[in-house]
Amino acid sequence: MDREDYDSRVRDMISAGPYEEFTFKNGKPKDPLNRMVEEVNHVRKKVANLMGEDRLERKFHVPNPTVASLYCLPKIHKNPVGMRPISSNIRTPTEKMAAWLVEEMRKYPVKHGKSVKNSVDLVEQLEGFKLRRGEILVSFDVAALFPSVPATEALQSLRRHLERCRVPLNHIEAYLSVAKVCMNQNFFNFRGKYYKQTFGLSMGSKLSPLLADLFMSDLENEAQKQKLFPRVWWRYVDDVFAPVKERYVDQTLSMLNSQHETIKFTVEKEVDGKLPFLDLMISRNEDNTLKFGIYRKPTSTDRYITSDSNHFGAQKQAAFHSMAHRLYNVPLDSVEFKEEQNRIYAAAENAPSKNVMNPLL
């Protein structure tokens, strides 16, 4: 994909999406940065007072701030190829406030939903699981989760979560003030023009995963009241693993899609007793227990950051550490274990570096 094709696809995506161009009356691009900084300065003072910590006002200061920049990642595994918009929030006026709020929320983990941290956590949750007669393995996927979550309702979910955790009222007000200004400043620039996202959560904001998880946790709690809600439901961000009676798959999908007007699910059924989910291949044994294997998309090239790349050593090692962790924590049979081990070694040899030559040690 050359630059001209890339720009054309991005502009088409902007035109079709919940975005509006930010301009003066004469149509010239209008830089929203000064307005953004003023809003953030007001919130900085307010939050510092509510939290009783004067240092926060200084901590939230971003020197030489800028408007977020938009870039898109081609979804090459889709047909036709789509574009995934990412709004880089580095050095935006709200960058440090968003990071602070995410860190604060670690004190109040979400416990009322049905989400898992990663595929290893999913395997642990499914220990001892057994399919019942007539059930098949399915995965439900929320189409374009972040852009589909209403920011106002996500903020309401955050408030309810904090109230359940019995957070002091002044702290709740401070947290919500930060979340609101971060969500309201959904501006970005692309090729010299400024745009504002008018609906949904921004992909690129540190807060979006947190707010989306809270919103989906509330939605799941409501959906559980329905008779067709699966007896087992584990979600990672926008992907859900569930066993469903085969004859009720379509009805279950319709039930899920009726829970909220902007949240729409798609479904994928097992094929030949196998279902790819996250980076796992989940299959059924003859006794209806589950077997786990490693799954990679057909577009995977097994190429990772090489030793001559200008990255930190930890970044070069990260992919191999992750693969090694998965290898030893997903219950593979001896043949699959050896195959995966050899594949990791081969990938390391294609990215030669003294830091990754022994990724399994």
mmCIF file of C-alpha atoms in Angstrom:
data_model
loop_
_atom_site.group_PDB
_atom_site.id
_atom_site.type_symbol
_atom_site.label_atom_id
_atom_site.label_comp_id
_atom_site.label_asym_id
_atom_site.label_seq_id
_atom_site.Cartn_x
_atom_site.Cartn_y
_atom_site.Cartn_z
ATOM 1 C CA MET A 1 0.000 0.000 0.000
ATOM 2 C CA ASP A 2 1.623 3.260 -1.134
ATOM 3 C CA ARG A 3 1.089 6.665 0.492
ATOM 4 C CA GLU A 4 -1.569 7.779 -1.985
ATOM 5 C CA ASP A 5 -3.641 4.638 -1.438
ATOM 6 C CA TYR A 6 -3.133 4.880 2.339
ATOM 7 C CA ASP A 7 -4.254 8.533 2.459
ATOM 8 C CA SER A 8 -7.279 7.782 0.300
ATOM 9 C CA ARG A 9 -8.376 4.931 2.573
ATOM 10 C CA VAL A 10 -7.898 7.034 5.721
ATOM 11 C CA ARG A 11 -9.881 9.956 4.297
ATOM 12 C CA ASP A 12 -12.686 7.591 3.250
ATOM 13 C CA MET A 13 -12.728 6.169 6.780
ATOM 14 C CA ILE A 14 -12.907 9.668 8.289
ATOM 15 C CA SER A 15 -15.725 10.673 5.939
ATOM 16 C CA ALA A 16 -17.737 7.570 6.816
ATOM 17 C CA GLY A 17 -17.053 7.607 10.556
ATOM 18 C CA PRO A 18 -18.198 9.627 13.561
ATOM 19 C CA TYR A 19 -15.777 12.468 12.851
ATOM 20 C CA GLU A 20 -16.235 16.128 12.020
ATOM 21 C CA GLU A 21 -13.650 18.509 10.669
ATOM 22 C CA PHE A 22 -12.700 21.360 13.008
ATOM 23 C CA THR A 23 -12.529 24.567 10.981
ATOM 24 C CA PHE A 24 -13.059 28.309 11.101
ATOM 25 C CA LYS A 25 -16.137 29.805 9.418
ATOM 26 C CA ASN A 26 -14.075 30.372 6.272
ATOM 27 C CA GLY A 27 -13.278 26.660 6.118
ATOM 28 C CA LYS A 28 -9.617 26.899 7.107
ATOM 29 C CA PRO A 29 -8.276 24.323 9.621
ATOM 30 C CA LYS A 30 -8.788 25.415 13.241
ATOM 31 C CA ASP A 31 -6.206 24.255 15.762
ATOM 32 C CA PRO A 32 -8.072 23.314 18.989
ATOM 33 C CA LEU A 33 -4.905 23.155 21.128
ATOM 34 C CA ASN A 34 -5.341 26.449 23.043
ATOM 35 C CA ARG A 35 -8.894 25.532 23.973
ATOM 36 C CA MET A 36 -7.775 22.078 25.080
ATOM 37 C CA VAL A 37 -5.004 23.474 27.279
ATOM 38 C CA GLU A 38 -7.395 25.919 28.978
ATOM 39 C CA GLU A 39 -9.834 23.112 29.790
ATOM 40 C CA VAL A 40 -7.073 20.908 31.150
ATOM 41 C CA ASN A 41 -5.607 23.708 33.307
ATOM 42 C CA HIS A 42 -9.006 24.203 34.934
ATOM 43 C CA VAL A 43 -9.368 20.479 35.631
ATOM 44 C CA ARG A 44 -5.790 20.243 36.948
ATOM 45 C CA LYS A 45 -6.556 22.765 39.679
ATOM 46 C CA LYS A 46 -9.925 21.231 40.465
ATOM 47 C CA VAL A 47 -8.559 17.695 40.833
ATOM 48 C CA ALA A 48 -5.631 18.833 42.970
ATOM 49 C CA ASN A 49 -8.077 20.508 45.360
ATOM 50 C CA LEU A 50 -10.485 17.554 45.447
ATOM 51 C CA MET A 51 -7.690 15.046 46.098
ATOM 52 C CA GLY A 52 -5.987 17.348 48.594
ATOM 53 C CA GLU A 53 -2.674 17.024 46.758
ATOM 54 C CA ASP A 54 -1.212 20.249 45.398
ATOM 55 C CA ARG A 55 1.555 18.325 43.627
ATOM 56 C CA LEU A 56 -0.997 16.862 41.200
ATOM 57 C CA GLU A 57 -1.398 20.197 39.431
ATOM 58 C CA ARG A 58 2.298 20.151 38.583
ATOM 59 C CA LYS A 59 2.283 16.425 37.880
ATOM 60 C CA PHE A 60 -0.430 16.808 35.234
ATOM 61 C CA HIS A 61 1.450 19.531 33.356
ATOM 62 C CA VAL A 62 2.516 18.504 29.840
ATOM 63 C CA PRO A 63 5.259 20.773 28.440
ATOM 64 C CA ASN A 64 4.902 21.738 24.782
ATOM 65 C CA PRO A 65 1.611 19.869 24.305
ATOM 66 C CA THR A 66 0.223 18.993 20.906
ATOM 67 C CA VAL A 67 -2.961 17.665 19.323
ATOM 68 C CA ALA A 68 -3.094 13.880 18.852
ATOM 69 C CA SER A 69 -1.971 12.529 15.489
ATOM 70 C CA LEU A 70 -4.013 9.948 13.614
ATOM 71 C CA TYR A 71 -2.515 6.937 11.909
ATOM 72 C CA CYS A 72 -4.184 3.769 10.697
ATOM 73 C CA LEU A 73 -3.159 0.122 10.681
ATOM 74 C CA PRO A 74 -4.366 -1.879 7.657
ATOM 75 C CA LYS A 75 -6.375 -4.946 8.686
ATOM 76 C CA ILE A 76 -4.674 -7.271 6.226
ATOM 77 C CA HIS A 77 -6.448 -10.316 7.671
ATOM 78 C CA LYS A 78 -9.798 -8.848 6.597
ATOM 79 C CA ASN A 79 -11.324 -9.032 3.138
ATOM 80 C CA PRO A 80 -11.607 -6.344 1.942
ATOM 81 C CA VAL A 81 -8.714 -4.743 3.811
ATOM 82 C CA GLY A 82 -10.018 -2.313 6.434
ATOM 83 C CA MET A 83 -8.295 0.420 8.414
ATOM 84 C CA ARG A 84 -7.938 0.517 12.200
ATOM 85 C CA PRO A 85 -7.653 4.154 13.396
ATOM 86 C CA ILE A 86 -5.169 4.898 16.180
ATOM 87 C CA SER A 87 -5.021 8.356 17.727
ATOM 88 C CA SER A 88 -1.548 8.838 19.209
ATOM 89 C CA ASN A 89 -2.038 10.682 22.511
ATOM 90 C CA ILE A 90 1.658 11.214 23.212
ATOM 91 C CA ARG A 91 2.236 14.785 24.474
ATOM 92 C CA THR A 92 -1.457 15.689 24.345
ATOM 93 C CA PRO A 93 -2.686 17.977 27.172
ATOM 94 C CA THR A 94 -4.493 15.058 28.859
ATOM 95 C CA GLU A 95 -1.743 12.435 28.508
ATOM 96 C CA LYS A 96 -0.497 12.556 32.096
ATOM 97 C CA MET A 97 -3.978 12.907 33.590
ATOM 98 C CA ALA A 98 -5.171 9.801 31.754
ATOM 99 C CA ALA A 99 -2.107 7.819 32.876
ATOM 100 C CA TRP A 100 -2.690 8.939 36.489
ATOM 101 C CA LEU A 101 -6.339 7.868 36.433
ATOM 102 C CA VAL A 102 -5.497 4.436 34.998
ATOM 103 C CA GLU A 103 -2.956 3.957 37.783
ATOM 104 C CA GLU A 104 -5.469 5.124 40.412
ATOM 105 C CA MET A 105 -8.034 2.616 39.148
ATOM 106 C CA ARG A 106 -5.669 -0.228 39.987
ATOM 107 C CA LYS A 107 -6.820 0.342 43.567
ATOM 108 C CA TYR A 108 -10.356 -0.540 42.482
ATOM 109 C CA PRO A 109 -10.219 -3.570 40.152
ATOM 110 C CA VAL A 110 -13.346 -4.474 38.192
ATOM 111 C CA LYS A 111 -14.907 -7.541 39.803
ATOM 112 C CA HIS A 112 -18.482 -7.471 38.553
ATOM 113 C CA GLY A 113 -17.717 -8.408 34.942
ATOM 114 C CA LYS A 114 -16.606 -11.590 33.218
ATOM 115 C CA SER A 115 -13.317 -10.589 31.630
ATOM 116 C CA VAL A 116 -9.947 -12.351 31.558
ATOM 117 C CA LYS A 117 -6.480 -10.798 31.490
ATOM 118 C CA ASN A 118 -5.067 -12.945 28.686
ATOM 119 C CA SER A 119 -5.206 -16.410 27.145
ATOM 120 C CA VAL A 120 -3.339 -17.996 30.058
ATOM 121 C CA ASP A 121 -5.945 -16.606 32.450
ATOM 122 C CA LEU A 122 -8.669 -18.046 30.191
ATOM 123 C CA VAL A 123 -7.076 -21.499 30.348
ATOM 124 C CA GLU A 124 -7.062 -21.304 34.145
ATOM 125 C CA GLN A 125 -10.714 -20.229 34.234
ATOM 126 C CA LEU A 126 -11.687 -23.163 32.008
ATOM 127 C CA GLU A 127 -9.958 -25.787 34.149
ATOM 128 C CA GLY A 128 -12.328 -28.722 34.582
ATOM 129 C CA PHE A 129 -14.803 -27.339 32.022
ATOM 130 C CA LYS A 130 -16.850 -29.893 30.085
ATOM 131 C CA LEU A 131 -19.265 -29.376 27.219
ATOM 132 C CA ARG A 132 -22.832 -30.555 27.676
ATOM 133 C CA ARG A 133 -24.915 -32.429 25.150
ATOM 134 C CA GLY A 134 -25.782 -30.271 22.144
ATOM 135 C CA GLU A 135 -23.311 -27.515 22.998
ATOM 136 C CA ILE A 136 -20.706 -26.203 20.593
ATOM 137 C CA LEU A 137 -17.816 -23.797 21.040
ATOM 138 C CA VAL A 138 -18.453 -20.284 19.764
ATOM 139 C CA SER A 139 -16.813 -16.893 19.984
ATOM 140 C CA PHE A 140 -18.747 -13.639 19.986
ATOM 141 C CA ASP A 141 -16.953 -10.540 18.781
ATOM 142 C CA VAL A 142 -18.052 -6.939 19.328
ATOM 143 C CA ALA A 143 -17.754 -5.060 16.048
ATOM 144 C CA ALA A 144 -15.566 -1.940 16.493
ATOM 145 C CA LEU A 145 -15.859 -1.898 20.287
ATOM 146 C CA PHE A 146 -14.177 1.395 21.217
ATOM 147 C CA PRO A 147 -15.962 3.525 18.589
ATOM 148 C CA SER A 148 -19.273 1.858 19.561
ATOM 149 C CA VAL A 149 -19.169 2.591 23.307
ATOM 150 C CA PRO A 150 -21.068 5.814 24.166
ATOM 151 C CA ALA A 151 -18.689 7.969 26.203
ATOM 152 C CA THR A 152 -21.513 9.342 28.386
ATOM 153 C CA GLU A 153 -22.690 5.853 29.355
ATOM 154 C CA ALA A 154 -19.112 4.702 29.911
ATOM 155 C CA LEU A 155 -18.640 7.564 32.381
ATOM 156 C CA GLN A 156 -21.839 6.477 34.141
ATOM 157 C CA SER A 157 -20.405 2.957 34.401
ATOM 158 C CA LEU A 158 -17.259 4.435 35.937
ATOM 159 C CA ARG A 159 -19.330 6.324 38.519
ATOM 160 C CA ARG A 160 -21.314 3.200 39.450
ATOM 161 C CA HIS A 161 -18.095 1.203 39.779
ATOM 162 C CA LEU A 162 -16.529 3.778 42.093
ATOM 163 C CA GLU A 163 -19.693 3.942 44.188
ATOM 164 C CA ARG A 164 -19.715 0.142 44.518
ATOM 165 C CA CYS A 165 -16.104 0.357 45.702
ATOM 166 C CA ARG A 166 -17.165 2.996 48.271
ATOM 167 C CA VAL A 167 -14.683 5.556 47.021
ATOM 168 C CA PRO A 168 -14.948 8.927 48.865
ATOM 169 C CA LEU A 169 -17.251 11.374 47.066
ATOM 170 C CA ASN A 170 -14.547 13.994 46.538
ATOM 171 C CA HIS A 171 -12.319 11.375 44.913
ATOM 172 C CA ILE A 172 -15.173 10.204 42.689
ATOM 173 C CA GLU A 173 -15.702 13.759 41.507
ATOM 174 C CA ALA A 174 -11.982 14.124 40.813
ATOM 175 C CA TYR A 175 -11.779 10.857 38.868
ATOM 176 C CA LEU A 176 -14.860 11.691 36.815
ATOM 177 C CA SER A 177 -13.549 15.181 36.055
ATOM 178 C CA VAL A 178 -10.372 13.684 34.635
ATOM 179 C CA ALA A 179 -12.235 11.011 32.671
ATOM 180 C CA LYS A 180 -14.680 13.531 31.238
ATOM 181 C CA VAL A 181 -12.066 15.989 29.982
ATOM 182 C CA CYS A 182 -10.041 13.123 28.470
ATOM 183 C CA MET A 183 -13.113 11.831 26.627
ATOM 184 C CA ASN A 184 -14.202 15.297 25.502
ATOM 185 C CA GLN A 185 -10.814 16.082 23.978
ATOM 186 C CA ASN A 186 -11.189 13.568 21.158
ATOM 187 C CA PHE A 187 -9.329 15.757 18.674
ATOM 188 C CA PHE A 188 -6.722 14.590 16.205
ATOM 189 C CA ASN A 189 -4.926 15.885 13.153
ATOM 190 C CA PHE A 190 -4.289 14.212 9.849
ATOM 191 C CA ARG A 191 -2.326 15.764 7.015
ATOM 192 C CA GLY A 192 -2.697 19.284 8.405
ATOM 193 C CA LYS A 193 -6.425 19.114 9.116
ATOM 194 C CA TYR A 194 -8.089 18.820 12.537
ATOM 195 C CA TYR A 195 -10.966 16.509 13.382
ATOM 196 C CA LYS A 196 -13.042 15.631 16.420
ATOM 197 C CA GLN A 197 -14.470 12.170 17.134
ATOM 198 C CA THR A 198 -18.137 12.791 17.878
ATOM 199 C CA PHE A 199 -19.069 9.362 19.245
ATOM 200 C CA GLY A 200 -17.383 6.483 20.994
ATOM 201 C CA LEU A 201 -14.048 6.066 22.720
ATOM 202 C CA SER A 202 -10.776 6.967 21.057
ATOM 203 C CA MET A 203 -8.396 4.170 20.120
ATOM 204 C CA GLY A 204 -5.127 5.438 21.511
ATOM 205 C CA SER A 205 -6.338 6.937 24.768
ATOM 206 C CA LYS A 206 -5.036 5.166 27.871
ATOM 207 C CA LEU A 207 -8.522 5.447 29.378
ATOM 208 C CA SER A 208 -10.460 3.760 26.573
ATOM 209 C CA PRO A 209 -9.704 0.137 27.580
ATOM 210 C CA LEU A 210 -10.725 0.850 31.183
ATOM 211 C CA LEU A 211 -13.978 2.598 30.261
ATOM 212 C CA ALA A 212 -14.854 0.009 27.620
ATOM 213 C CA ASP A 213 -14.342 -2.801 30.135
ATOM 214 C CA LEU A 214 -16.561 -1.096 32.712
ATOM 215 C CA PHE A 215 -19.267 -0.491 30.119
ATOM 216 C CA MET A 216 -19.140 -4.086 28.849
ATOM 217 C CA SER A 217 -19.177 -5.435 32.408
ATOM 218 C CA ASP A 218 -22.419 -3.560 33.055
ATOM 219 C CA LEU A 219 -23.867 -4.802 29.771
ATOM 220 C CA GLU A 220 -22.946 -8.391 30.660
ATOM 221 C CA ASN A 221 -24.605 -8.095 34.042
ATOM 222 C CA GLU A 222 -27.841 -7.034 32.363
ATOM 223 C CA ALA A 223 -27.574 -9.708 29.664
ATOM 224 C CA GLN A 224 -27.161 -12.423 32.333
ATOM 225 C CA LYS A 225 -30.812 -11.896 33.241
ATOM 226 C CA GLN A 226 -31.812 -13.333 29.860
ATOM 227 C CA LYS A 227 -32.556 -17.066 29.617
ATOM 228 C CA LEU A 228 -30.367 -17.505 26.552
ATOM 229 C CA PHE A 229 -27.266 -16.030 28.145
ATOM 230 C CA PRO A 230 -24.488 -18.690 27.958
ATOM 231 C CA ARG A 231 -23.700 -20.554 31.175
ATOM 232 C CA VAL A 232 -20.002 -19.816 30.631
ATOM 233 C CA TRP A 233 -18.897 -16.431 29.291
ATOM 234 C CA TRP A 234 -15.325 -15.156 29.320
ATOM 235 C CA ARG A 235 -14.424 -11.916 27.544
ATOM 236 C CA TYR A 236 -11.077 -10.436 26.563
ATOM 237 C CA VAL A 237 -11.741 -6.809 25.535
ATOM 238 C CA ASP A 238 -14.155 -7.432 22.628
ATOM 239 C CA ASP A 239 -13.799 -11.202 22.122
ATOM 240 C CA VAL A 240 -15.975 -13.639 24.063
ATOM 241 C CA PHE A 241 -15.597 -17.390 24.509
ATOM 242 C CA ALA A 242 -18.807 -19.278 25.284
ATOM 243 C CA PRO A 243 -20.417 -22.708 24.904
ATOM 244 C CA VAL A 244 -23.884 -22.470 23.338
ATOM 245 C CA LYS A 245 -26.515 -25.041 22.403
ATOM 246 C CA GLU A 246 -26.084 -25.355 18.647
ATOM 247 C CA ARG A 247 -29.773 -24.873 17.912
ATOM 248 C CA TYR A 248 -29.817 -21.644 19.938
ATOM 249 C CA VAL A 249 -26.762 -19.897 18.457
ATOM 250 C CA ASP A 250 -28.730 -17.519 16.230
ATOM 251 C CA GLN A 251 -31.230 -16.725 18.975
ATOM 252 C CA THR A 252 -28.412 -16.059 21.441
ATOM 253 C CA LEU A 253 -26.764 -13.716 18.952
ATOM 254 C CA SER A 254 -30.053 -11.835 18.492
ATOM 255 C CA MET A 255 -30.466 -11.563 22.258
ATOM 256 C CA LEU A 256 -26.976 -10.099 22.657
ATOM 257 C CA ASN A 257 -27.526 -7.625 19.837
ATOM 258 C CA SER A 258 -30.714 -6.400 21.497
ATOM 259 C CA GLN A 259 -28.908 -5.330 24.685
ATOM 260 C CA HIS A 260 -27.683 -1.988 23.340
ATOM 261 C CA GLU A 261 -28.352 -0.129 20.118
ATOM 262 C CA THR A 262 -24.678 0.576 19.332
ATOM 263 C CA ILE A 263 -23.087 -2.682 20.512
ATOM 264 C CA LYS A 264 -23.326 -5.360 17.847
ATOM 265 C CA PHE A 265 -21.850 -8.851 18.066
ATOM 266 C CA THR A 266 -20.795 -11.269 15.364
ATOM 267 C CA VAL A 267 -20.374 -14.990 15.993
ATOM 268 C CA GLU A 268 -17.917 -17.670 14.905
ATOM 269 C CA LYS A 269 -18.708 -21.354 15.428
ATOM 270 C CA GLU A 270 -16.321 -24.232 15.910
ATOM 271 C CA VAL A 271 -15.253 -26.076 12.764
ATOM 272 C CA ASP A 272 -14.443 -29.786 13.050
ATOM 273 C CA GLY A 273 -14.507 -29.406 16.821
ATOM 274 C CA LYS A 274 -11.966 -26.575 16.810
ATOM 275 C CA LEU A 275 -12.289 -22.862 17.550
ATOM 276 C CA PRO A 276 -9.506 -20.250 17.299
ATOM 277 C CA PHE A 277 -9.777 -17.776 20.161
ATOM 278 C CA LEU A 278 -7.179 -15.105 20.934
ATOM 279 C CA ASP A 279 -3.859 -16.916 20.422
ATOM 280 C CA LEU A 280 -5.293 -20.319 21.322
ATOM 281 C CA MET A 281 -6.759 -23.145 19.277
ATOM 282 C CA ILE A 282 -9.445 -24.629 21.502
ATOM 283 C CA SER A 283 -10.741 -28.056 20.566
ATOM 284 C CA ARG A 284 -12.918 -30.694 22.161
ATOM 285 C CA ASN A 285 -11.727 -34.096 23.291
ATOM 286 C CA GLU A 286 -13.847 -37.234 22.893
ATOM 287 C CA ASP A 287 -15.054 -36.894 26.485
ATOM 288 C CA ASN A 288 -16.119 -33.249 25.783
ATOM 289 C CA THR A 289 -13.314 -31.751 27.850
ATOM 290 C CA LEU A 290 -11.158 -29.086 26.211
ATOM 291 C CA LYS A 291 -7.763 -29.271 24.604
ATOM 292 C CA PHE A 292 -5.592 -26.193 24.036
ATOM 293 C CA GLY A 293 -3.082 -25.438 21.320
ATOM 294 C CA ILE A 294 -1.279 -22.337 20.036
ATOM 295 C CA TYR A 295 -2.962 -20.411 17.232
ATOM 296 C CA ARG A 296 -1.502 -17.869 14.829
ATOM 297 C CA LYS A 297 -3.407 -16.046 12.129
ATOM 298 C CA PRO A 298 -2.629 -17.049 8.529
ATOM 299 C CA THR A 299 -1.017 -13.625 8.045
ATOM 300 C CA SER A 300 1.575 -14.296 10.771
ATOM 301 C CA THR A 301 5.161 -14.120 9.504
ATOM 302 C CA ASP A 302 7.035 -14.970 12.739
ATOM 303 C CA ARG A 303 9.151 -11.848 12.232
ATOM 304 C CA TYR A 304 9.879 -9.718 15.273
ATOM 305 C CA ILE A 305 12.121 -6.779 16.182
ATOM 306 C CA THR A 306 15.658 -7.541 15.008
ATOM 307 C CA SER A 307 18.895 -6.838 16.852
ATOM 308 C CA ASP A 308 19.866 -3.964 14.558
ATOM 309 C CA SER A 309 16.621 -2.095 15.245
ATOM 310 C CA ASN A 310 16.809 1.110 17.299
ATOM 311 C CA HIS A 311 14.690 -0.256 20.150
ATOM 312 C CA PHE A 312 15.429 -0.886 23.809
ATOM 313 C CA GLY A 313 16.609 -4.385 24.650
ATOM 314 C CA ALA A 314 13.485 -5.046 26.711
ATOM 315 C CA GLN A 315 11.322 -4.261 23.679
ATOM 316 C CA LYS A 316 13.300 -6.682 21.532
ATOM 317 C CA GLN A 317 12.896 -9.421 24.113
ATOM 318 C CA ALA A 318 9.212 -8.795 24.891
ATOM 319 C CA ALA A 319 7.698 -10.961 22.141
ATOM 320 C CA PHE A 320 9.951 -13.899 23.010
ATOM 321 C CA HIS A 321 9.281 -13.606 26.720
ATOM 322 C CA SER A 322 5.553 -13.619 25.946
ATOM 323 C CA MET A 323 5.816 -16.700 23.717
ATOM 324 C CA ALA A 324 7.943 -18.536 26.269
ATOM 325 C CA HIS A 325 5.486 -17.668 29.055
ATOM 326 C CA ARG A 326 2.608 -18.972 26.953
ATOM 327 C CA LEU A 327 4.535 -22.133 26.057
ATOM 328 C CA TYR A 328 5.012 -23.098 29.708
ATOM 329 C CA ASN A 329 1.575 -22.040 30.922
ATOM 330 C CA VAL A 330 -0.767 -23.416 28.266
ATOM 331 C CA PRO A 331 -1.246 -27.200 28.751
ATOM 332 C CA LEU A 332 0.142 -28.541 25.454
ATOM 333 C CA ASP A 333 0.788 -32.199 24.710
ATOM 334 C CA SER A 334 4.406 -33.234 24.239
ATOM 335 C CA VAL A 335 4.322 -33.077 20.427
ATOM 336 C CA GLU A 336 2.753 -29.594 20.289
ATOM 337 C CA PHE A 337 5.095 -28.369 23.020
ATOM 338 C CA LYS A 338 8.135 -29.396 20.994
ATOM 339 C CA GLU A 339 6.733 -27.922 17.778
ATOM 340 C CA GLU A 340 6.043 -24.587 19.452
ATOM 341 C CA GLN A 341 9.451 -24.600 21.128
ATOM 342 C CA ASN A 342 11.168 -25.148 17.768
ATOM 343 C CA ARG A 343 9.082 -22.397 16.176
ATOM 344 C CA ILE A 344 10.168 -19.917 18.856
ATOM 345 C CA TYR A 345 13.818 -20.895 18.340
ATOM 346 C CA ALA A 346 13.426 -20.416 14.580
ATOM 347 C CA ALA A 347 11.839 -16.989 15.083
ATOM 348 C CA ALA A 348 14.713 -15.987 17.388
ATOM 349 C CA GLU A 349 17.254 -17.043 14.761
ATOM 350 C CA ASN A 350 15.507 -14.787 12.235
ATOM 351 C CA ALA A 351 15.912 -11.865 14.654
ATOM 352 C CA PRO A 352 19.532 -12.513 15.775
ATOM 353 C CA SER A 353 20.542 -10.806 18.966
ATOM 354 C CA LYS A 354 22.478 -11.747 22.061
ATOM 355 C CA ASN A 355 19.359 -10.713 23.963
ATOM 356 C CA VAL A 356 17.035 -13.251 22.344
ATOM 357 C CA MET A 357 19.127 -16.222 21.223
ATOM 358 C CA ASN A 358 17.916 -18.194 24.244
ATOM 359 C CA PRO A 359 14.302 -17.040 24.591
ATOM 360 C CA LEU A 360 13.221 -20.073 26.597
ATOM 361 C CA LEU A 361 15.855 -19.774 29.312
#
